mmCIF file of N, CA, C and O in Angstrom:
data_model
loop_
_atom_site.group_PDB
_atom_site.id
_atom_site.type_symbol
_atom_site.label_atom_id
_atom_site.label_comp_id
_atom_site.label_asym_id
_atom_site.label_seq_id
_atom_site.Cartn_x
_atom_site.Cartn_y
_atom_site.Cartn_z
ATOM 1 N N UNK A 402 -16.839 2.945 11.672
ATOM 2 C CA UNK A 402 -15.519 3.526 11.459
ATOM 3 C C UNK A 402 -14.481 2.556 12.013
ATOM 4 O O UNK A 402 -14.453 2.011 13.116
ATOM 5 N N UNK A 403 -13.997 2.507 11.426
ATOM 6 C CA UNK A 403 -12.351 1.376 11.617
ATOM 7 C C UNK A 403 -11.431 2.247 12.901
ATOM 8 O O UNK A 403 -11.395 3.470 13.040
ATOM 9 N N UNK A 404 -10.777 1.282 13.692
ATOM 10 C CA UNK A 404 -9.954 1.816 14.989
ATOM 11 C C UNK A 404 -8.827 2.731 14.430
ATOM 12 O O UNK A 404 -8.302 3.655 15.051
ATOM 13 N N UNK A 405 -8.455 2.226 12.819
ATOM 14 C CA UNK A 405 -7.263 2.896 12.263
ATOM 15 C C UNK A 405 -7.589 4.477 11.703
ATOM 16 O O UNK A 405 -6.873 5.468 11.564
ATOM 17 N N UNK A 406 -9.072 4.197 11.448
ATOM 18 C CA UNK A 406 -9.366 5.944 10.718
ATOM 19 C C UNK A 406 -9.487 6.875 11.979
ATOM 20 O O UNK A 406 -9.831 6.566 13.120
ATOM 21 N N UNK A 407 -8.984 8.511 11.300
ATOM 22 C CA UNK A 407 -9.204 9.180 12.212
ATOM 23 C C UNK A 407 -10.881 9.859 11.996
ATOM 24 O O UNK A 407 -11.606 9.968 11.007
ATOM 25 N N UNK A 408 -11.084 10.324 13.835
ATOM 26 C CA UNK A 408 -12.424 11.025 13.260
ATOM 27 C C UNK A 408 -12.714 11.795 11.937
ATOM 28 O O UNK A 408 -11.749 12.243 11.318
ATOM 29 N N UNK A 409 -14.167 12.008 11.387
ATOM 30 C CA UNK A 409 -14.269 13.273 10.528
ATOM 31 C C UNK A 409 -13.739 12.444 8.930
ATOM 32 O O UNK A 409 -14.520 12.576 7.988
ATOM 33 N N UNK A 410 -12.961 11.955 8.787
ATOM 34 C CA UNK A 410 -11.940 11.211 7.521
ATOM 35 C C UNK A 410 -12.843 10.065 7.150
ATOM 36 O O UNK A 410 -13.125 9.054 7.793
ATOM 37 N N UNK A 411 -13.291 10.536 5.757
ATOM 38 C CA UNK A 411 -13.977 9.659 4.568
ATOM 39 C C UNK A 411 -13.453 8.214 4.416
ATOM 40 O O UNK A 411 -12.324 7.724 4.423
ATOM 41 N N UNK A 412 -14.486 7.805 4.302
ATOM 42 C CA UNK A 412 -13.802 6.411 4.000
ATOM 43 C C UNK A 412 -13.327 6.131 2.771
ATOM 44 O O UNK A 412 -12.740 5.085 2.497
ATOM 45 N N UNK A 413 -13.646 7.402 1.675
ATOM 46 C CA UNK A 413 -13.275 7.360 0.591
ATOM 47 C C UNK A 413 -11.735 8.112 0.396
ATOM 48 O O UNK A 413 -11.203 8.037 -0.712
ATOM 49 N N UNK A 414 -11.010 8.875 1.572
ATOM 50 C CA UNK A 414 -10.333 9.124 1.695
ATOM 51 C C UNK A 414 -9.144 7.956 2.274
ATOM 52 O O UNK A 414 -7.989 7.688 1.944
ATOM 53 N N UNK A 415 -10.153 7.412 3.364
ATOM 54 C CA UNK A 415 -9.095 6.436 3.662
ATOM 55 C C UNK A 415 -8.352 5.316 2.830
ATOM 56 O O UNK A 415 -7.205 4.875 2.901
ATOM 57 N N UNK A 416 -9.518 4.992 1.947
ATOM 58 C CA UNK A 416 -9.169 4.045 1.140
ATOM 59 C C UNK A 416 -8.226 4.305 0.229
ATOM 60 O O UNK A 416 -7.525 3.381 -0.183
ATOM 61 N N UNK A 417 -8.044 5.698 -0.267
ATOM 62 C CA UNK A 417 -7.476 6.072 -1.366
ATOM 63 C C UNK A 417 -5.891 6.520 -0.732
ATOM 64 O O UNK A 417 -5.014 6.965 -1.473
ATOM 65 N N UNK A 418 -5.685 6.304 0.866
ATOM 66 C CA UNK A 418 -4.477 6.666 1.448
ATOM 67 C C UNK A 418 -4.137 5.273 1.381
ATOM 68 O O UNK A 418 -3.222 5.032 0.594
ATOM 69 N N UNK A 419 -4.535 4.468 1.881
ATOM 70 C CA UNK A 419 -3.775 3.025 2.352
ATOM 71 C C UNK A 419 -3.868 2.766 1.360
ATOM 72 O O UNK A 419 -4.254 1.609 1.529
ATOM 73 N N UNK A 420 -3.826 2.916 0.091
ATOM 74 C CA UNK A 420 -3.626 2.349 -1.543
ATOM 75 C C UNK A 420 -2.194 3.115 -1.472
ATOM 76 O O UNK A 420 -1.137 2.530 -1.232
ATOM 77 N N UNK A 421 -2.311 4.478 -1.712
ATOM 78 C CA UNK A 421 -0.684 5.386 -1.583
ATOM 79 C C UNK A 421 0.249 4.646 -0.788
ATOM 80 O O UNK A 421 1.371 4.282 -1.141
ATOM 81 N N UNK A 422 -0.342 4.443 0.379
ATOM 82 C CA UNK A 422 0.860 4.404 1.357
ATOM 83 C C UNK A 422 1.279 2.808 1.004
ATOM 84 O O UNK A 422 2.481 2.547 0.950
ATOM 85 N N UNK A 423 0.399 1.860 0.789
ATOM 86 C CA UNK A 423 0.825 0.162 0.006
ATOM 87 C C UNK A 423 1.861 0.569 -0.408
ATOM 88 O O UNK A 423 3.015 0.476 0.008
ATOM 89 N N UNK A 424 1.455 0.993 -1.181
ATOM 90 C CA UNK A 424 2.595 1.816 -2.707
ATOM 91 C C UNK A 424 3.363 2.199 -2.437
ATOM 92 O O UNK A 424 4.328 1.592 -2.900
ATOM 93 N N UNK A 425 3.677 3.178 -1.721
ATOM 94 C CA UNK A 425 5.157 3.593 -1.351
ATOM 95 C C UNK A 425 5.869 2.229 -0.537
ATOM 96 O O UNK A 425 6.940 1.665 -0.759
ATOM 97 N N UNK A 426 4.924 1.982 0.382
ATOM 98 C CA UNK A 426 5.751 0.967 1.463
ATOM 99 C C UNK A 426 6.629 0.087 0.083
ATOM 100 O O UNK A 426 7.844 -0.080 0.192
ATOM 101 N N UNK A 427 5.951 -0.376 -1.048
ATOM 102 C CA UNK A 427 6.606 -1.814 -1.872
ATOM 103 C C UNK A 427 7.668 -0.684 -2.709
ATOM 104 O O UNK A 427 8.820 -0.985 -3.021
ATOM 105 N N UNK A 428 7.279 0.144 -2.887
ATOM 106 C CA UNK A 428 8.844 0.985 -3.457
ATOM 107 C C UNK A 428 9.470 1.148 -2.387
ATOM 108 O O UNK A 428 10.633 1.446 -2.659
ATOM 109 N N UNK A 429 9.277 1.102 -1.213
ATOM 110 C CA UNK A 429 10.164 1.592 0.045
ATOM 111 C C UNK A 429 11.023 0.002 0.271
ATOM 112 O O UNK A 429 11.919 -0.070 1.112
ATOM 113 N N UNK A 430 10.669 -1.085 -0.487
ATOM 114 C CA UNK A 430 11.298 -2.273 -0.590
ATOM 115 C C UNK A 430 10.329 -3.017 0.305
ATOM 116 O O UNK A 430 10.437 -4.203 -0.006
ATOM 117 N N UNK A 431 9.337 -2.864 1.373
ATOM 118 C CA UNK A 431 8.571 -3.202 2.279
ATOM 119 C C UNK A 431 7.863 -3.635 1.343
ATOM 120 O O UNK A 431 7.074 -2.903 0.746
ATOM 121 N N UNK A 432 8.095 -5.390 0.955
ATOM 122 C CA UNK A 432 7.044 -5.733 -0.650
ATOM 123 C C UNK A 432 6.443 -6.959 -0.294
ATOM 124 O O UNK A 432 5.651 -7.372 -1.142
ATOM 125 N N UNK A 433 6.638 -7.937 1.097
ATOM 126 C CA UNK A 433 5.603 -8.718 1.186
ATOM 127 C C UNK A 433 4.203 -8.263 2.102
ATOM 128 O O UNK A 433 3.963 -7.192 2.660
ATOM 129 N N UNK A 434 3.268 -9.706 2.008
ATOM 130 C CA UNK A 434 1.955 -9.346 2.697
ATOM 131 C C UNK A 434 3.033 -9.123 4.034
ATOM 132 O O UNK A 434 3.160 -8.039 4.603
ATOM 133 N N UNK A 435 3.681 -10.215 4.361
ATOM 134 C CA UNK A 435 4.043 -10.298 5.730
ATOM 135 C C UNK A 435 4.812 -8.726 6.206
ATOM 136 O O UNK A 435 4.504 -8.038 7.180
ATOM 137 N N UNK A 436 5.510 -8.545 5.535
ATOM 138 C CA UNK A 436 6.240 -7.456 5.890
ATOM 139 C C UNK A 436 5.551 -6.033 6.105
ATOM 140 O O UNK A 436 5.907 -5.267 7.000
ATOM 141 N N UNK A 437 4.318 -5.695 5.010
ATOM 142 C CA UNK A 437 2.974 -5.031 5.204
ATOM 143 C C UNK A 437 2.277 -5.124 6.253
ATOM 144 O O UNK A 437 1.853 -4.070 6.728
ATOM 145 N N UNK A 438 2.035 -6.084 6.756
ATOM 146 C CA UNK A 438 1.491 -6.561 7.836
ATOM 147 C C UNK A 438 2.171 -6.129 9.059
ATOM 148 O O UNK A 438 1.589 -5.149 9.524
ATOM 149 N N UNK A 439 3.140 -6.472 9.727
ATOM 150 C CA UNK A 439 4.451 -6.308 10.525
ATOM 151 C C UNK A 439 4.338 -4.362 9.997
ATOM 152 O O UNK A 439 3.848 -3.731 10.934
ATOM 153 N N UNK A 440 4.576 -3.728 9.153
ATOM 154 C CA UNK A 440 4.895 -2.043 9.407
ATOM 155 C C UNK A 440 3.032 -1.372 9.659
ATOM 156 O O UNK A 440 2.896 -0.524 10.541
ATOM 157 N N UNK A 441 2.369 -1.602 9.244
ATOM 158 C CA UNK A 441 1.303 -1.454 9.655
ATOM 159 C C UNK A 441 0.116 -1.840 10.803
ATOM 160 O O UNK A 441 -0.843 -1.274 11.327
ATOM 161 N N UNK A 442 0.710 -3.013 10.856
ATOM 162 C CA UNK A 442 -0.513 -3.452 11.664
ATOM 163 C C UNK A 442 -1.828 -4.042 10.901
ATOM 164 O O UNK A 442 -2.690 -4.579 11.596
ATOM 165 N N UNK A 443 -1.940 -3.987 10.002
ATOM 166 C CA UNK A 443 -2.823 -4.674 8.769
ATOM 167 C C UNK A 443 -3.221 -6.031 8.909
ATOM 168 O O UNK A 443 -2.359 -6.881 9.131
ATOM 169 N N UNK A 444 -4.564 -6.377 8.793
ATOM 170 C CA UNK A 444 -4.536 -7.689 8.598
ATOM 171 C C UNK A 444 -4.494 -8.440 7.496
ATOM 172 O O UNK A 444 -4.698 -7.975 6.375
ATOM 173 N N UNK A 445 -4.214 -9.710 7.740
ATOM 174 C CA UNK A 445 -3.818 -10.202 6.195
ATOM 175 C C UNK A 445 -4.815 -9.727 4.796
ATOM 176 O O UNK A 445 -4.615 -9.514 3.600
ATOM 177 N N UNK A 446 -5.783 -9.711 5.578
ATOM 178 C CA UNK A 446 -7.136 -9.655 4.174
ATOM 179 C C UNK A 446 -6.682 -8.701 3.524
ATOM 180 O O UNK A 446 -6.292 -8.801 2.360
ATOM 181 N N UNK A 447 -6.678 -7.393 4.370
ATOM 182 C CA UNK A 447 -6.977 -6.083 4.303
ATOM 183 C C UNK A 447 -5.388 -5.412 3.088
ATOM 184 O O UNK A 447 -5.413 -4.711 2.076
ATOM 185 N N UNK A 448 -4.425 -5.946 3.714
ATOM 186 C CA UNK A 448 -3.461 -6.096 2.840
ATOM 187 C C UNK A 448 -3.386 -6.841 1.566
ATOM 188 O O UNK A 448 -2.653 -6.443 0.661
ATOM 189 N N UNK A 449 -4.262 -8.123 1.430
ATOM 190 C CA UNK A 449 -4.235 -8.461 0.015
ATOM 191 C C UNK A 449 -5.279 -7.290 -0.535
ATOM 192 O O UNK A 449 -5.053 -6.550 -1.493
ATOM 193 N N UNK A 450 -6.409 -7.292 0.245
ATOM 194 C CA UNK A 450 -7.620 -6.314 -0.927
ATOM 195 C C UNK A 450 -6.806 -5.372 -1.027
ATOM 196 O O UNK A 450 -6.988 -4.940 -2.165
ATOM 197 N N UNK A 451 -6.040 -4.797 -0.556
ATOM 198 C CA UNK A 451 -5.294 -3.760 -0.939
ATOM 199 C C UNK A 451 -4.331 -3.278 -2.140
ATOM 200 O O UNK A 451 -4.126 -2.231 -2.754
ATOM 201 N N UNK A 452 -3.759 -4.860 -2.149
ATOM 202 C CA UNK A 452 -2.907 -4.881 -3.381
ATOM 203 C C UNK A 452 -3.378 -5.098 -4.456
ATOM 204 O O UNK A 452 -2.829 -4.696 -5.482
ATOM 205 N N UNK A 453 -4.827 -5.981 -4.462
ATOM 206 C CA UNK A 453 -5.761 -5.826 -5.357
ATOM 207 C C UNK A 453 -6.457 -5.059 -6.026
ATOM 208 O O UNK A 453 -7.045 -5.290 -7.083
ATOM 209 N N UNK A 454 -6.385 -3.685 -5.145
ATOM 210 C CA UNK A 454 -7.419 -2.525 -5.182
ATOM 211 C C UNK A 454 -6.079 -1.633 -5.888
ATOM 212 O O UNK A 454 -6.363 -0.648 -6.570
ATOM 213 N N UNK A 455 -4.902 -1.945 -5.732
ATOM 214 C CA UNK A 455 -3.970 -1.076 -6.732
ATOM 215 C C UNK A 455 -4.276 -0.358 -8.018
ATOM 216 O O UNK A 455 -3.988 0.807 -8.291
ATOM 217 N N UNK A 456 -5.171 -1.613 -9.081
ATOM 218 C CA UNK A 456 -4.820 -1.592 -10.312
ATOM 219 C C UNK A 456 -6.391 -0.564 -10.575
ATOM 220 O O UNK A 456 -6.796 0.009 -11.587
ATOM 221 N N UNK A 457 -6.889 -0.654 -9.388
ATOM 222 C CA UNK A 457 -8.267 0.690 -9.639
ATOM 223 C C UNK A 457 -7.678 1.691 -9.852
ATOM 224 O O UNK A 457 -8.094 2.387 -10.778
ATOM 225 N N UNK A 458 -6.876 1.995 -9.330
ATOM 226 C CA UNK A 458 -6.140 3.312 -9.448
ATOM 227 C C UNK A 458 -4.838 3.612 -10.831
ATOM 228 O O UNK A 458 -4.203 4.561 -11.292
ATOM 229 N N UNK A 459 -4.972 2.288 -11.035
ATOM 230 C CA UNK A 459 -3.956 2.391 -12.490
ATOM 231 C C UNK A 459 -2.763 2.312 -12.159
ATOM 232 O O UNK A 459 -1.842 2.597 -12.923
ATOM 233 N N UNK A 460 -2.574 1.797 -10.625
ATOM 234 C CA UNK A 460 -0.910 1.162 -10.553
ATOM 235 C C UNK A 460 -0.452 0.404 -10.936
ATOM 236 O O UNK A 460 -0.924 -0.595 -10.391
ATOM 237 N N UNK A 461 0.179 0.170 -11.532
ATOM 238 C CA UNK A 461 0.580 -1.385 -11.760
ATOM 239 C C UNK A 461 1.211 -2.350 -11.031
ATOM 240 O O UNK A 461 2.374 -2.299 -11.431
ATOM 241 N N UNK A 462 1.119 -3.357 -10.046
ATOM 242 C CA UNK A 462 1.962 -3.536 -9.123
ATOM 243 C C UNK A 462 1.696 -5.289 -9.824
ATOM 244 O O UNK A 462 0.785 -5.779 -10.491
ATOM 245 N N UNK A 463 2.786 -5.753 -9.356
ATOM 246 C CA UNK A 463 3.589 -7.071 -10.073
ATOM 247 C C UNK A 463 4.286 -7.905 -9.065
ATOM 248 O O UNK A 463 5.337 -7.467 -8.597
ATOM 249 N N UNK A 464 3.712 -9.354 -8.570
ATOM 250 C CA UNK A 464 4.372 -10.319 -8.095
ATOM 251 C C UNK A 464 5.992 -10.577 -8.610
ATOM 252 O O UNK A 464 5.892 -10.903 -9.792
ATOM 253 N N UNK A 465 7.098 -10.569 -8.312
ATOM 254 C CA UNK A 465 8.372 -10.840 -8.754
ATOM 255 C C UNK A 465 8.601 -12.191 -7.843
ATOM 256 O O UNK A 465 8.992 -12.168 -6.676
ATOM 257 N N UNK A 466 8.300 -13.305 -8.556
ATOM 258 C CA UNK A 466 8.935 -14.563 -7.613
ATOM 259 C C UNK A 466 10.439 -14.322 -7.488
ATOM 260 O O UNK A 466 10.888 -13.578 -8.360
ATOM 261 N N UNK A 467 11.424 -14.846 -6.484
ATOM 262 C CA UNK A 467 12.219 -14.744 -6.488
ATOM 263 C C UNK A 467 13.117 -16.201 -7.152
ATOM 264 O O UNK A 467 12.894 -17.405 -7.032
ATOM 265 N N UNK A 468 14.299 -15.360 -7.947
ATOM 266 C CA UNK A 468 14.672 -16.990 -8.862
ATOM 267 C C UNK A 468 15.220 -18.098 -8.031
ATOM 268 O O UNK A 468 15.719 -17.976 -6.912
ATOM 269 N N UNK A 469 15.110 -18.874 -8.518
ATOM 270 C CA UNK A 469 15.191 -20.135 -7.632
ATOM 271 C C UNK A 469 14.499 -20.949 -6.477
ATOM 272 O O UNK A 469 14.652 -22.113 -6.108
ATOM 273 N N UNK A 470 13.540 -19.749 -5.957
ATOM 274 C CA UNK A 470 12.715 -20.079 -4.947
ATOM 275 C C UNK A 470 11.226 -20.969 -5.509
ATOM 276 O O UNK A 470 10.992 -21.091 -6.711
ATOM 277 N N UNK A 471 10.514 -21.413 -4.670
ATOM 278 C CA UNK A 471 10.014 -22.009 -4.962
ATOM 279 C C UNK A 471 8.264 -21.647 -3.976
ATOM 280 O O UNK A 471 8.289 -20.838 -3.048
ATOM 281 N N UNK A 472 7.313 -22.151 -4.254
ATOM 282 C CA UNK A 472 5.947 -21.984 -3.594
ATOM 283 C C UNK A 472 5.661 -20.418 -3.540
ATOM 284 O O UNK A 472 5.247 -20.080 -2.431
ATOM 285 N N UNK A 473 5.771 -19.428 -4.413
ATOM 286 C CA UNK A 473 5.608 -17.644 -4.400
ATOM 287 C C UNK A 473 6.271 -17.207 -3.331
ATOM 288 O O UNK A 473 5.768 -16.633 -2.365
ATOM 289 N N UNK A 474 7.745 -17.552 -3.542
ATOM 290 C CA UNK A 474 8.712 -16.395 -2.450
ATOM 291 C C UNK A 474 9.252 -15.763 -3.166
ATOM 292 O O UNK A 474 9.894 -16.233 -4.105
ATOM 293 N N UNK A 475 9.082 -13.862 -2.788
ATOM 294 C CA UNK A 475 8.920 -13.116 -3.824
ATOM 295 C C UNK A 475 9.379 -11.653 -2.743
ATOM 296 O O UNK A 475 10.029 -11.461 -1.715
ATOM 297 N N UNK A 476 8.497 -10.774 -3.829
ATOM 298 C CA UNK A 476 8.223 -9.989 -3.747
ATOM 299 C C UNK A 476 7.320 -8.751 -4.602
ATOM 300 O O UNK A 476 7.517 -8.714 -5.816
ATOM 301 N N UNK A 477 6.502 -7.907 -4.109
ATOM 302 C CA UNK A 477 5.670 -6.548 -5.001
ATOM 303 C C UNK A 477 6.629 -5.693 -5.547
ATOM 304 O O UNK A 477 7.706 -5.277 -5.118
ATOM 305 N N UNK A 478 6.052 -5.530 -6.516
ATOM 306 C CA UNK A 478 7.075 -4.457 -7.065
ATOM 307 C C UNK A 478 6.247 -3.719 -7.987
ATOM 308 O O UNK A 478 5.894 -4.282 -9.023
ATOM 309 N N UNK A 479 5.718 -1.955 -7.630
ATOM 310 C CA UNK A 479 5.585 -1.077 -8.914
ATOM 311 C C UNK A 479 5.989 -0.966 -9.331
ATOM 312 O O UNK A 479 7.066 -0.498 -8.962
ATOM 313 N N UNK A 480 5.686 -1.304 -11.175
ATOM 314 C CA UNK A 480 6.053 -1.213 -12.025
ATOM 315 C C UNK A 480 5.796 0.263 -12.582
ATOM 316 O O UNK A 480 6.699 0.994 -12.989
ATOM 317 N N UNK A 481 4.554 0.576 -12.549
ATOM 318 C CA UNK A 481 4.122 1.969 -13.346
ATOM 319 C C UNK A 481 2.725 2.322 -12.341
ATOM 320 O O UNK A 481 1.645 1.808 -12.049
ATOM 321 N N UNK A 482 3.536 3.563 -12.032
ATOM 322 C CA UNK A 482 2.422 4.403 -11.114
ATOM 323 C C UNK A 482 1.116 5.177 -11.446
ATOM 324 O O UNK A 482 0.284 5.749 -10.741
ATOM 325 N N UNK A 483 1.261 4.961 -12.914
ATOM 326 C CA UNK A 483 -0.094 5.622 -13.316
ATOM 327 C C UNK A 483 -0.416 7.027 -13.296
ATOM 328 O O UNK A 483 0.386 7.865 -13.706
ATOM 329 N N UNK A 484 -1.257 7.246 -12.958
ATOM 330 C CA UNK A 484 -1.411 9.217 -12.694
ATOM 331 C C UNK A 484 -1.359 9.887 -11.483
ATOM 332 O O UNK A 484 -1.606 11.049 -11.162
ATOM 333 N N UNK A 485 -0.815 8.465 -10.609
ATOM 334 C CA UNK A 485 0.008 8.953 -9.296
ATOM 335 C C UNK A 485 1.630 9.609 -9.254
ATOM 336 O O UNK A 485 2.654 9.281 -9.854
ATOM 337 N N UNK A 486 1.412 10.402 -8.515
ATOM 338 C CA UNK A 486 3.109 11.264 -8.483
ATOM 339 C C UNK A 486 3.549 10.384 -7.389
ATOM 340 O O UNK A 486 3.008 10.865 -6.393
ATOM 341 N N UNK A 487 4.339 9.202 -6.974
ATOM 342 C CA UNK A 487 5.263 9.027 -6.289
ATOM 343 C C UNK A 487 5.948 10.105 -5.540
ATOM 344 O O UNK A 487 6.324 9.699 -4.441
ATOM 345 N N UNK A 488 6.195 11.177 -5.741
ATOM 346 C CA UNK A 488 6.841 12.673 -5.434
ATOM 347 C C UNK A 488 6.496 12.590 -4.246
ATOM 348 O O UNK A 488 7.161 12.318 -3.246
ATOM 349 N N UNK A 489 4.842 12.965 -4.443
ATOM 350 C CA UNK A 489 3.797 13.767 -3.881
ATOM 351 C C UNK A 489 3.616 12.940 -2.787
ATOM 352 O O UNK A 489 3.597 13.411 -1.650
ATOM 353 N N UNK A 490 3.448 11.472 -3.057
ATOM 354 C CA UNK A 490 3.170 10.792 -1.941
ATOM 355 C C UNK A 490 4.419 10.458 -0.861
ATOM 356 O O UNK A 490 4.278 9.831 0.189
ATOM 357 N N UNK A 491 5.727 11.051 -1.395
ATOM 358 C CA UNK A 491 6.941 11.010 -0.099
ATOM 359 C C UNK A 491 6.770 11.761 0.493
ATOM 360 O O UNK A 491 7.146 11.649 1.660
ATOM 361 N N UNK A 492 6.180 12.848 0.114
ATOM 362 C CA UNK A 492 6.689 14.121 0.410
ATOM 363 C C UNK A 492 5.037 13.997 1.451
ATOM 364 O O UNK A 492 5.147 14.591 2.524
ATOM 365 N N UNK A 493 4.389 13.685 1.345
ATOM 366 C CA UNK A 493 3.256 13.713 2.267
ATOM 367 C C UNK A 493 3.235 12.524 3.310
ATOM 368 O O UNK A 493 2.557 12.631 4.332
ATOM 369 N N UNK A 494 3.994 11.372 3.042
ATOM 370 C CA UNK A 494 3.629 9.920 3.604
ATOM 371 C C UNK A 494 3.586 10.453 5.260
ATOM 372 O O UNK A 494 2.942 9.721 6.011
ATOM 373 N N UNK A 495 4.267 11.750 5.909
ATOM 374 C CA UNK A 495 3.383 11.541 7.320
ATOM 375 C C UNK A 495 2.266 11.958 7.705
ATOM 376 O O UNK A 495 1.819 11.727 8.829
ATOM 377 N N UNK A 496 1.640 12.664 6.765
ATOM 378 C CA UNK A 496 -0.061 13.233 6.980
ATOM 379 C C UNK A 496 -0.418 11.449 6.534
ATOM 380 O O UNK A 496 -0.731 10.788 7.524
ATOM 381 N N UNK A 497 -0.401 10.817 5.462
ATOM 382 C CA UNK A 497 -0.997 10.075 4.986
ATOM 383 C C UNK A 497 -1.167 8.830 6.045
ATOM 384 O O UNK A 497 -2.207 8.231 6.317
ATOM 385 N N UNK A 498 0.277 8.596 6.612
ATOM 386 C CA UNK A 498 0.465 7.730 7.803
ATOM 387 C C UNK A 498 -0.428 7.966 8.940
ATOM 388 O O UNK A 498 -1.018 7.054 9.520
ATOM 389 N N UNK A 499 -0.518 9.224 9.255
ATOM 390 C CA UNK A 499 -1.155 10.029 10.592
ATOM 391 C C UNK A 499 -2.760 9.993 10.242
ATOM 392 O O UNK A 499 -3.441 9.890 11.262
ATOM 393 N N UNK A 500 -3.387 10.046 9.221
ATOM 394 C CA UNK A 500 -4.402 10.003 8.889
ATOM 395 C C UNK A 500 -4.837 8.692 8.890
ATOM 396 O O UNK A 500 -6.055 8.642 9.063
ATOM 397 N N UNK A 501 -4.330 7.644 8.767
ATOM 398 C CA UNK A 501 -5.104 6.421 8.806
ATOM 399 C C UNK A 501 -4.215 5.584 9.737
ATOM 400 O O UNK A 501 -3.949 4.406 9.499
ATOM 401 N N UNK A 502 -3.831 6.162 10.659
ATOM 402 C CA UNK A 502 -3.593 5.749 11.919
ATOM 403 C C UNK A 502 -2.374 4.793 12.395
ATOM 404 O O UNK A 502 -2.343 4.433 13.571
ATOM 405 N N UNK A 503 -1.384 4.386 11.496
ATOM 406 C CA UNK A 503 -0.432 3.722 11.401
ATOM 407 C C UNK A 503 1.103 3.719 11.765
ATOM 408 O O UNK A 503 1.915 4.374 11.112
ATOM 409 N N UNK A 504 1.412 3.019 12.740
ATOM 410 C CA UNK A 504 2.833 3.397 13.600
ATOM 411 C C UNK A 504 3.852 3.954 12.451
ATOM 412 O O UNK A 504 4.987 4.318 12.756
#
């Protein structure tokens, strides 16, 4: 069990929260690894497999380089949430936060 899960809580649960909560954080404008990293506590990996593990779920989430910049300075950005309610996940993000252990 990971220091971040709480007792009793699936790992199939967990996984399927820190996908939500990615997600909100990059609509919450919170859209780099670094900045993911820095509100969570995440390590780098764990934050890319994460953003990777989006499109299991049918998010669509999208690198936006920023214009003019140069070497991928950017930002995430959902595009299409899939058969996720965005709603659902504001309206819950402090169980979801509290559940997988995150300041």
């Amino acid at each position: 069990m990971s220091k971040a899960q709480a007792p009793g809580i699936s790992k199939t649960r967990t996984s399927f929260y820190r996908r939500l909560y990615l997600a909100h954080l990059i609509d919450s404008g919170i859209n780099t690894v670094a900045a993911i990293m820095a509100a969570t506590g995440m390590p780098r990996r764990t934050a890319q497999d994460t953003l990777a593990a989006l499109a299991e779920l049918d998010l669509v989430c999208e690198f936006e380089q920023t214009p003019g910049a140069r070497h991928q300075q950017g930002g995430y950005r959902i595009s299409d949430w899939g058969p996720i309610d965005p709603a659902w996940v504001a309206r819950h993000i402090n169980e979801i936060r509290e559940t997988l252990g995150y300041p």
